[in-house]
XYZ file of C-alpha atoms in Angstrom:
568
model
C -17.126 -22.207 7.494
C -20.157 -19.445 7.426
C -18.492 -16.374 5.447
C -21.013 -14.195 7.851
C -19.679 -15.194 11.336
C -16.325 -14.975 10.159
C -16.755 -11.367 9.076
C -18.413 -10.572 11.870
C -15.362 -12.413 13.788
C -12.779 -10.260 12.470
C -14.925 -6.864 12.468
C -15.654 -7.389 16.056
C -11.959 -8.052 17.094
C -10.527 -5.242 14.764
C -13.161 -2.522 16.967
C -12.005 -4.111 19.930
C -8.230 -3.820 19.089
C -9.141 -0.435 18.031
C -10.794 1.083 21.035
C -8.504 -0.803 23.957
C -4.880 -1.105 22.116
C -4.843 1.573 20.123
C -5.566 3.942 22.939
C -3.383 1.989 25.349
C -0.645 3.157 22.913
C -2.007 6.582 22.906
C -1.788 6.711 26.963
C 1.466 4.758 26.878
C 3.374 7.562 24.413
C 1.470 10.809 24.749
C -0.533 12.765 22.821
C -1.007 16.983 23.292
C -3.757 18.239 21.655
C -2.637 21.442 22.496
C 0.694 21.376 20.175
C 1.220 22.523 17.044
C 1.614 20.056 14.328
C 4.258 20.166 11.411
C 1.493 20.391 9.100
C 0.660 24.152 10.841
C 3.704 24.729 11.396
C 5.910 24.510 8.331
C 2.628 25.086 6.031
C 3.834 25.577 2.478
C 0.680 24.637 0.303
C 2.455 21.998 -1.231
C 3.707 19.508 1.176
C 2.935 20.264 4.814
C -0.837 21.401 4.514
C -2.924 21.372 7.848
C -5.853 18.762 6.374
C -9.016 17.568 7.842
C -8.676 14.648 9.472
C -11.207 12.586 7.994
C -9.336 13.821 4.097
C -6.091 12.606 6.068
C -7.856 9.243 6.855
C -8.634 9.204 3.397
C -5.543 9.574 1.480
C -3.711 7.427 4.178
C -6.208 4.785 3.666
C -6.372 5.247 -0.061
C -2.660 5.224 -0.555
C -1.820 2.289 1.605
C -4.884 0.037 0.388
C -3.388 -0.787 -2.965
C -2.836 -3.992 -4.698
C -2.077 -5.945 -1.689
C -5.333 -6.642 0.278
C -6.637 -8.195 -2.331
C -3.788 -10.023 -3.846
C -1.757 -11.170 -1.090
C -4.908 -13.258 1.089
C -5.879 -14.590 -2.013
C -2.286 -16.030 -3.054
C -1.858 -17.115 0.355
C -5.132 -19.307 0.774
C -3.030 -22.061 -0.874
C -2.620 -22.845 2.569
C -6.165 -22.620 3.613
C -8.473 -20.274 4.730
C -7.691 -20.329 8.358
C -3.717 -19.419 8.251
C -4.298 -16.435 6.193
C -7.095 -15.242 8.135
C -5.573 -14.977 11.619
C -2.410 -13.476 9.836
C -4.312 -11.031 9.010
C -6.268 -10.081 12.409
C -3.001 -10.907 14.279
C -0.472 -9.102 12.144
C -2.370 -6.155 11.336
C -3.864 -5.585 15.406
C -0.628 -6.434 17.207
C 2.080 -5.979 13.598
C 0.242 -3.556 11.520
C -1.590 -0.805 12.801
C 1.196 -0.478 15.674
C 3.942 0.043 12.980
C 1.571 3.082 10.875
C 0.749 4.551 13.805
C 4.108 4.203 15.463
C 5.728 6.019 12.128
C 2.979 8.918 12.046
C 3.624 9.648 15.324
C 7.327 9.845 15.430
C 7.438 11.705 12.306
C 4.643 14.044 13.822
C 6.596 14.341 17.077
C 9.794 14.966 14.850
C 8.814 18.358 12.799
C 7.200 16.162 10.144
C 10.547 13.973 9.564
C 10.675 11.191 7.489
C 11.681 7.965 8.713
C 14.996 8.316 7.088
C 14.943 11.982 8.687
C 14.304 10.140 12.159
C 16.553 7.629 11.907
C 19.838 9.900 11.009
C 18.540 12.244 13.916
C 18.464 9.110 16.391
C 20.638 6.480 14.959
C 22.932 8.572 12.717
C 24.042 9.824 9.224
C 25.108 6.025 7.823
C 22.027 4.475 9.039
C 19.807 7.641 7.302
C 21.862 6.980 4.068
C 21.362 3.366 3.772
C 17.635 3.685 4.797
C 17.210 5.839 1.833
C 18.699 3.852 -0.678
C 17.182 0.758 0.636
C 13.590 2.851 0.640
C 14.813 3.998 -3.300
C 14.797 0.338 -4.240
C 12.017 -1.073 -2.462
C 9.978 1.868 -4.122
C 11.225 0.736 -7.460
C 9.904 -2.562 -6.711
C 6.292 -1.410 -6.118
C 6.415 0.964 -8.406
C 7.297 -2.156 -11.189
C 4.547 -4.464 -9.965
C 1.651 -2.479 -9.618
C 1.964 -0.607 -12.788
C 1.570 -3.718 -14.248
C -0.873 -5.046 -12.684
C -3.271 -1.919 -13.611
C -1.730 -2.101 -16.881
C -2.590 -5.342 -16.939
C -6.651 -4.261 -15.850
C -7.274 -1.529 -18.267
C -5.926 -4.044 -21.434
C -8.837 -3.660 -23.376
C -7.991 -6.946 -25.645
C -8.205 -10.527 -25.115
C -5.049 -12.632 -26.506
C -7.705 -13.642 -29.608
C -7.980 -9.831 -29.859
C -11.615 -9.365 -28.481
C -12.643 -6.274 -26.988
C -12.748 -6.838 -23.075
C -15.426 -3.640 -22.340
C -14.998 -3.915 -18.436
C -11.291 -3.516 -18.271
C -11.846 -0.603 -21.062
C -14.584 1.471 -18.819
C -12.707 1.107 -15.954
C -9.829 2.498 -17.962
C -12.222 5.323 -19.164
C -13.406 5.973 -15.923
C -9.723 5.718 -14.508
C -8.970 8.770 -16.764
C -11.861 11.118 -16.169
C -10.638 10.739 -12.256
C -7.187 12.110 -13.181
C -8.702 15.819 -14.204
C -12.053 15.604 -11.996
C -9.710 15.164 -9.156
C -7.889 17.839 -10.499
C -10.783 20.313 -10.453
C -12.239 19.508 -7.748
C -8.423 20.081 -6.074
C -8.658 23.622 -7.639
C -12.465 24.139 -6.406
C -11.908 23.373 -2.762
C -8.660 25.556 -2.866
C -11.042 28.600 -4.149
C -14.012 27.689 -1.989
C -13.904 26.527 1.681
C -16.081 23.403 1.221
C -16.018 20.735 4.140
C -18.391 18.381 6.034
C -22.053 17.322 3.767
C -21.480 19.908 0.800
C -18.173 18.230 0.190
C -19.202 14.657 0.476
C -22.303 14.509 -1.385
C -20.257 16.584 -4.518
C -17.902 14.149 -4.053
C -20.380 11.144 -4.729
C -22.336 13.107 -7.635
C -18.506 13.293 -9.265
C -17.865 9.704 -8.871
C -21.875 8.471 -10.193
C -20.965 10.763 -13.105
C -17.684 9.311 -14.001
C -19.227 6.139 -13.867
C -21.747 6.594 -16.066
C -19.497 8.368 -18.785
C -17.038 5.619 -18.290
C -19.309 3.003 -18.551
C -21.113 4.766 -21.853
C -17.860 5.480 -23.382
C -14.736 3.230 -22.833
C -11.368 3.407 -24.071
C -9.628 0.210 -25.388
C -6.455 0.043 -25.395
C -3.124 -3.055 -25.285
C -1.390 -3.474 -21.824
C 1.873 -1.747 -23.591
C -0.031 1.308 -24.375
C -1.483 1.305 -20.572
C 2.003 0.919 -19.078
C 2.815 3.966 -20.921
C 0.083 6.110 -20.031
C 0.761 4.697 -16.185
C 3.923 5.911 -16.180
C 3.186 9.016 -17.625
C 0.278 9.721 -15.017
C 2.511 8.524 -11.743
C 5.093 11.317 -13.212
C 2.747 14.079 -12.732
C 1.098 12.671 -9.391
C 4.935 12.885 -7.953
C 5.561 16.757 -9.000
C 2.173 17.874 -8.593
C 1.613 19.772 -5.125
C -0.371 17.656 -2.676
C -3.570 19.913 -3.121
C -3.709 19.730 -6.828
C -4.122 15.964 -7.319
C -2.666 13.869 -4.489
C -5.317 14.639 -2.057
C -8.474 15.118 -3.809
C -7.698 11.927 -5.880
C -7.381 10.108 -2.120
C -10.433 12.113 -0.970
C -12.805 10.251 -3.968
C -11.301 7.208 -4.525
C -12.416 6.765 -0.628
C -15.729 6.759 -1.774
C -15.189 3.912 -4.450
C -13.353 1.933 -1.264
C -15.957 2.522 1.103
C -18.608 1.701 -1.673
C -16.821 -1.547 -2.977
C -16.398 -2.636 0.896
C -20.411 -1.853 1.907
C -21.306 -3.551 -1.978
C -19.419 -6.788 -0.469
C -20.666 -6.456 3.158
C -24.190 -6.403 2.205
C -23.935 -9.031 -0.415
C -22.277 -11.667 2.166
C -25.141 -10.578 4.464
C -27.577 -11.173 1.664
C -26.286 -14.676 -0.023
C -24.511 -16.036 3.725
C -22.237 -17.460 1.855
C -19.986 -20.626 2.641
C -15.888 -20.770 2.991
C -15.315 -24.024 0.995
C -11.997 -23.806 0.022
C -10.081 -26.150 2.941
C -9.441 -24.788 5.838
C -5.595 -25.764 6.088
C -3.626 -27.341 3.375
C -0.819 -28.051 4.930
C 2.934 -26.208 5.562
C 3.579 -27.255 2.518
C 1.494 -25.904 -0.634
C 1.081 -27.986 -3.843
C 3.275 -25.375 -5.615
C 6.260 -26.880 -3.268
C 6.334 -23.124 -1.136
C 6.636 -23.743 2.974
C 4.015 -21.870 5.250
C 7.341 -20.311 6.617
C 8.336 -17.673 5.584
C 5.755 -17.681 2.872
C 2.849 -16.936 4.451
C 4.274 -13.860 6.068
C 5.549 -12.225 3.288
C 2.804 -12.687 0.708
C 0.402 -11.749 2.725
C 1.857 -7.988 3.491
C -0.724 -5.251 3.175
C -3.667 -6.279 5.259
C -0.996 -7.577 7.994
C 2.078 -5.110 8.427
C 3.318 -3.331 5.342
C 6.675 -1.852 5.364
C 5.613 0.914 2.932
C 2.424 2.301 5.381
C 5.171 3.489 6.914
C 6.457 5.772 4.293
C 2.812 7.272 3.411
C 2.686 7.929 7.518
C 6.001 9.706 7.593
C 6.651 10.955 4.148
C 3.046 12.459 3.556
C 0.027 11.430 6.227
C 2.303 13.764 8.872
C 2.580 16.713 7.033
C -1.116 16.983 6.851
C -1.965 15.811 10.303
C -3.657 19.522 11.826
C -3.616 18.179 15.451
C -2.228 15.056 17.746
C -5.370 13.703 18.151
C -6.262 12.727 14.528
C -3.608 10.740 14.830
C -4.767 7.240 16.226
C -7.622 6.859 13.774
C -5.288 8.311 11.209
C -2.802 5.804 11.690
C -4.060 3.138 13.530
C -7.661 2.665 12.238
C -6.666 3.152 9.170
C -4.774 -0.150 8.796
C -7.437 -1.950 10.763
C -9.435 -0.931 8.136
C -7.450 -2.621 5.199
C -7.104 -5.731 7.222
C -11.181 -5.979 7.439
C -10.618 -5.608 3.413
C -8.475 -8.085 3.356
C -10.610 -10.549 5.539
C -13.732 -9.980 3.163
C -11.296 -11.031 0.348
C -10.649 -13.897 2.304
C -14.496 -14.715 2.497
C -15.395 -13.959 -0.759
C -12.217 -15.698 -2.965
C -13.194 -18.719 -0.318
C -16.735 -19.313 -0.995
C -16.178 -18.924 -4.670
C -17.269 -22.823 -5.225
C -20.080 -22.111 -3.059
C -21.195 -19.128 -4.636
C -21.036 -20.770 -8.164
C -22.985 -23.792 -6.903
C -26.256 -22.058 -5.128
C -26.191 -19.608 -8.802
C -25.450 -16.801 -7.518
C -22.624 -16.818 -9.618
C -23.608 -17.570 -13.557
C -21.720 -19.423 -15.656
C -19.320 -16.718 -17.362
C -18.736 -15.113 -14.013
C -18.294 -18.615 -12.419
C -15.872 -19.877 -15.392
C -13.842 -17.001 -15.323
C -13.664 -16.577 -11.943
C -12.271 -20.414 -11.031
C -9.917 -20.474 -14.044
C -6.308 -21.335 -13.693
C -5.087 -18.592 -15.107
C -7.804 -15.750 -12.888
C -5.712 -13.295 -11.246
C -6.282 -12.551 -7.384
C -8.416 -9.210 -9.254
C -10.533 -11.417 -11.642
C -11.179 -14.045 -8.540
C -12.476 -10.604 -5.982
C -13.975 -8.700 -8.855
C -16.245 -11.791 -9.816
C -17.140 -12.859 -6.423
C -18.143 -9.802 -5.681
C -20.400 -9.080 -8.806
C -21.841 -12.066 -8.614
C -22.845 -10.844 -4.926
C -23.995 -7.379 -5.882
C -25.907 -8.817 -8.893
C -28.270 -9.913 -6.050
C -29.177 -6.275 -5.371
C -30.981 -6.232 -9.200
C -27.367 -4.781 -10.750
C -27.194 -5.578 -14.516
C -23.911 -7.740 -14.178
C -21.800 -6.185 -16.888
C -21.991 -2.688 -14.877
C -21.456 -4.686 -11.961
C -18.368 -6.179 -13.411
C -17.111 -2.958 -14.894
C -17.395 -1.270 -11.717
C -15.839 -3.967 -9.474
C -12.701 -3.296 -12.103
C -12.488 -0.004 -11.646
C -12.872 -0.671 -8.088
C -9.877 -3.113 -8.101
C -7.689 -1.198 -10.297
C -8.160 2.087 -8.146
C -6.572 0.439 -5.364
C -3.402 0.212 -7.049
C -3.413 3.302 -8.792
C -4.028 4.853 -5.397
C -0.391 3.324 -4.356
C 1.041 4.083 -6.914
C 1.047 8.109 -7.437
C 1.581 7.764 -3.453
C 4.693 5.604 -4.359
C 6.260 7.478 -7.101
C 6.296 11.025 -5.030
C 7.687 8.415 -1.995
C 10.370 7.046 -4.756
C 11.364 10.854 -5.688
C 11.567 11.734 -2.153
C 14.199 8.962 -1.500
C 15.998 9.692 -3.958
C 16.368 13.467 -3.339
C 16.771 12.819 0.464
C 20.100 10.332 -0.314
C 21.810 12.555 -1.797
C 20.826 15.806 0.286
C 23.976 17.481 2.041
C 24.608 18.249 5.056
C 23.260 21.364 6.731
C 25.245 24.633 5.581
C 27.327 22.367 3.005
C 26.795 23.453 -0.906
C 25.613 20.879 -2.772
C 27.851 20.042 -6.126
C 26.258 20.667 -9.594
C 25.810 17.177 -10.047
C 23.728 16.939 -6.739
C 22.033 19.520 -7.905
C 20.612 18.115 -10.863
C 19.817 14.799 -9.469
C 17.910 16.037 -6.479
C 15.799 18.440 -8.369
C 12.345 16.803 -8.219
C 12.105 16.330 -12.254
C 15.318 14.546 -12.606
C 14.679 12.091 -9.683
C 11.363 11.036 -10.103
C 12.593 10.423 -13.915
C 15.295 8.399 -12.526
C 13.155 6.380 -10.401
C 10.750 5.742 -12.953
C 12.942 4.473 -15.862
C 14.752 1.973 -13.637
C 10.971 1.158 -12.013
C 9.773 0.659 -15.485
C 12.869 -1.785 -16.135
C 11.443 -4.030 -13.306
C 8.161 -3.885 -14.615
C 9.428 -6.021 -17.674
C 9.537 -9.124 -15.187
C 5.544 -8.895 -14.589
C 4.052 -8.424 -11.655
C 3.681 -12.429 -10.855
C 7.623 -12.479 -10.883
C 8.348 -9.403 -9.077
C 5.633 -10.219 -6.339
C 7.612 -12.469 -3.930
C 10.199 -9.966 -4.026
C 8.188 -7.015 -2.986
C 6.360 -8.707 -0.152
C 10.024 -9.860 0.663
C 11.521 -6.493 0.979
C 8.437 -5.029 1.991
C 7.970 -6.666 5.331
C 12.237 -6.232 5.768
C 11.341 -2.787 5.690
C 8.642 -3.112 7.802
C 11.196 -4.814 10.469
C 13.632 -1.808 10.129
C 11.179 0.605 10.640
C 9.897 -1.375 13.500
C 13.704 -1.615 15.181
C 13.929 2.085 14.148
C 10.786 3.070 16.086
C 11.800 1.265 18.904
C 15.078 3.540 19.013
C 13.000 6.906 18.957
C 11.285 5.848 21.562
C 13.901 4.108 23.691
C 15.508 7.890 23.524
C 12.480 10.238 24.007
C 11.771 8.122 27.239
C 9.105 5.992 25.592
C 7.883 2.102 26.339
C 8.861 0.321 22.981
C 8.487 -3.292 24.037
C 5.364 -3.612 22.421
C 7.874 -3.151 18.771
C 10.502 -6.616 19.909
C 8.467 -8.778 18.999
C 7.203 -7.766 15.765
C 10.725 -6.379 14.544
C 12.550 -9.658 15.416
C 9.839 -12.436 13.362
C 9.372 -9.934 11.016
C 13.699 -9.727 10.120
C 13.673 -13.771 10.493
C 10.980 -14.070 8.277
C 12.063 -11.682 4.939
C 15.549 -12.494 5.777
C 14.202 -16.237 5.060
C 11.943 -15.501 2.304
C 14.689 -13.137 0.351
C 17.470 -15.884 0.618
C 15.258 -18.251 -0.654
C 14.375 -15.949 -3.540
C 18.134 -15.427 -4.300
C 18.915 -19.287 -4.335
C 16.011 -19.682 -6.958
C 16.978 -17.662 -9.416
C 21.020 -18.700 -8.855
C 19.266 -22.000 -9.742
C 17.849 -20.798 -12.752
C 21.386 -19.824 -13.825
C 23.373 -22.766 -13.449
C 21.076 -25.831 -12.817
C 17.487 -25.849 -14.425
C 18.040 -23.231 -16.985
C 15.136 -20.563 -18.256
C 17.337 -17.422 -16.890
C 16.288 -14.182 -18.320
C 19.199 -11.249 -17.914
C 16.767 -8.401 -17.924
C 14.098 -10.165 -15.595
C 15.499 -12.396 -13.894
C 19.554 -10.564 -13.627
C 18.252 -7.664 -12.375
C 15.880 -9.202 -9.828
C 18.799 -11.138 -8.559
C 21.295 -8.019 -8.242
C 17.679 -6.181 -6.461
C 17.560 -8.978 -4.083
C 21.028 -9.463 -2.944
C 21.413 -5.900 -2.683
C 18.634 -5.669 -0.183
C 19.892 -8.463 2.185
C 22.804 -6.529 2.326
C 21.518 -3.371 3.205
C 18.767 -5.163 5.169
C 21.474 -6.493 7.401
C 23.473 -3.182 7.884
C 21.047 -1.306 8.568
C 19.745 -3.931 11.187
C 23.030 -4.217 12.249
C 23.466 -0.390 12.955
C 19.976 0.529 14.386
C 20.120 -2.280 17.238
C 23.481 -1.158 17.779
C 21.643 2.057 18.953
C 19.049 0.415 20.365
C 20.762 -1.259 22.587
C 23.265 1.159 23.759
C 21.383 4.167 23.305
C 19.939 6.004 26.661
C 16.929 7.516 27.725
C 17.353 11.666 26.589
């Protein structure tokens, strides 16, 4: 298959779905242009802060393009090209985009609610309690797997204890972002700098951290980086919004953007060809079944559970007016899913690439080895592709990490103030109730994002390869909550919501699948083929059943509503 056409395939679809769906939905629910926003209304200079749309765009699509665009499509092409691609147009046109839009608008259309907010407002207290906890633990989940994964990126050592200099720069470079993001947070909250100005300083900031990165790298063992990961998403969850949050989002756009155009114009450039097969089979050589696990590798790029927290937990407390809100929300996601289609293209025609030379040897071997990671398979590709441009390779290389390993990072200081949020938010008291000492201390914002980051770091012990299955499990059960949820608000506000039935319902039979299936594996590890691991292994058991449970009482409750609920 020609890498090009199918590109062009999916970009042409995604504009389509973009300008004719995605304003049908706008018509269909109502948008006033005229009304003020939480973000105006409630501004406190830490959380709700009226924001520029495209800097909104920018930390939505920042935050919610982490790990999984990349990594999911690439796990999933053990089925072939062809059934990951159309999950990915479908899912994220008709699944995706209609589930991050549908959460930034209620929220937006609910004083800047969160979903939990929303869903004890239309559904009731129970239902907003469980939500929580089952957001607390979901967060945990993500919070586990991608710190190790960029842990994993900025290891500066081999196992034979070379120096690896690419994963090293792109660690440097990772840590002159932290305080450049910083300053340029406190510049633009001193000086009103918007449109040109602010985009080319923001590009002169990146070259330059780049270039010191590159010159100077920092090498360091995965142990020390899971440290120093934990330590940063600590800060990026008490910071204010302004400080770090946003201006981090703001320039690691600029990487996304630049590692996306970098791709584009090298498939344009080489043409290359999708050799991998096509379609495997529904059965994968690994012995996994195309159902369920298609649908829940694949979850970022096709409908995430967690865009919906970054909508309603931060994206709508930024939003200035209504109208943002469709490219916000919906465009964003379309976005990731043409990310996660070049992924597609580019992990595909590996063989291809390494055969016409535009890959060289080192690139090529390390690239198609057994034990690449989804990163080292995209990073490659797509160095190999730049290299074409006249790009010394080892920059190339260096930057594609940095690239990679941004996209994580970006979920996971977006995660970790998500995680503290949940946390404080479950055990928040009713209106005009005082809150005990004891909820006191564990909803002040230090406490709980401590909390949430020693039991996240717990999970992390398991490696990310482990803990995957279960986080695109749970994530795509919250996804179908959230979906059954939105369907409820709008059921109530006197809303069409049938567009939400469909995607709610595969999307509950599908993690529902994929998480019981998970459970009876390890249970098998137990008592039949041995290798069971109590931290790893115990604890990702006790995660997992506890989600089906609250995954089926929350269901339970919120189509309870759903159905008997009325029109206000």
């Amino acid at each position: 298959m020609n890498g090009l056409l199918l590109l062009g395939l999916a970009a042409l679809v995604l504009v389509v779905a973009y300008l004719c769906y995605g304003r049908y939905l706008v018509k269909t629910w109502g948008i006033d242009p005229n009304a003020t926003t939480p973000a105006v209304a409630k501004e406190d200079g830490v959380d709700y802060v009226p924001t520029n749309k495209w800097t909104v765009f920018a930390h939505q699509f920042s935050s919610i393009a982490g790990a999984g665009p990349v990594t999911g499509p690439v796990m999933a092409m053990m089925f072939g090209w062809l059934p990951a691609f159309l999950w990915v147009v479908i899912g994220g046109v008709f699944f995706g985009a209609v589930q991050d839009f549908g959460a930034l608008y209620a929220s937006v259309k609910s004083e800047g609610k969160s979903m939990g907010q929303i869903i004890e407002k239309y559904i009731g207290r129970t239902g907003k309690k469980l939500f929580f906890l089952f957001c607390w633990v979901f967060t945990l989940i993500v919070i586990a797997a991608f710190a190790d994964m960029v842990a994993g990126t900025f290891n500066g050592f081999s196992v034979e204890g070379a120096k690896l200099a690419p994963n090293a720069s792109a660690a440097s470079i990772s840590i002159l972002y932290v305080f450049v993001a910083m300053a340029f947070g406190l510049l633009l909250r001193k000086v009103n700098l918007e449109g040109w100005p602010k985009v080319v300083l923001g590009i002169v900031l990146i070259v330059a951290m780049l270039a010191v990165g590159i010159k100077f790298p920092v090498y360091a063992t995965k142990q020390t980086w899971i440290y120093l990961v934990f330590v940063y998403i600590f800060f990026a969850s008490v910071t204010p919004m302004w400080l770090l949050k946003s201006p981090r989002d703001y320039l690691t756009t600029f990487l996304f953007i630049g590692m996306i155009a970098a791709a584009v114009v090298g498939v344009f450039m080489s043409n290359p060809t999708v050799t991998v097969p096509a379609f495997t089979g529904f059965k994968s050589a690994t012995g996994s079944y195309l159902f369920p696990t298609l649908f829940v590798t694949i979850a970022c790029g096709a409908v995430s559970g967690f865009h919906s927290l970054v909508s309603s937990e931060t994206s709508s407390k930024m939003v200035k007016n209504e109208k943002d809100m469709l490219q916000v929300g919906y465009g964003s996601m379309l976005l990731e899913s043409l990310l996660a289609v070049l992924v597609i293209v580019i992990v595909g025609s590996l063989p291809n690439l390494k055969q016409t030379g535009v890959l060289d040897s080192a690139l090529a071997n390390m690239a198609l080895a057994d034990t690449a990671t989804p990163f080292t398979k995209f990073s490659a590709g797509v160095t190999g592709l730049v290299a074409q441009l006249g790009l010394p390779q080892s920059w190339g290389l260096c930057i594609m990490t940095m690239f990679v390993s941004a996209l994580a990072l970006t979920s996971l200081d977006a995660v970790a103030r998500i995680s503290r949020m949940s946390f404080q938010e479950f055990f928040e008291v009713e209106e005009g109730e005082t809150p005990s000492q004891l909820v006191s201390v564990l909803t002040n914002k230090y406490v709980s994002t401590l909390i949430s980051l020693f039991f996240g770091y717990l999970l992390s012990l398991g490696g990310y390869v482990n803990i995957w299955p279960l986080f695109g499990s749970a994530n795509q059960l919250l996804a179908a909550m959230v979906l059954v949820s939105l369907a409820v608000f709008l059921k109530v506000t006197g809303r069409k919501g049938f567009m939400l039935y469909v995607p709610m319902v595969l999307m509950f039979i599908v993690t529902m699948t994929a998480l019981v299936q998970a459970i009876y594996a390890i249970v098998m590890k137990l008592f039949v083929t041995g290798g069971f691991a109590l931290m790893t292994d115990g604890l990702q058991l006790v995660v997992a059943v506890l989600l089906v449970a609250l995954g089926l009482m929350i269901t339970f409750h919120s189509t309870g509503k759903l159905v008997n609920s009325k029109a206000e």
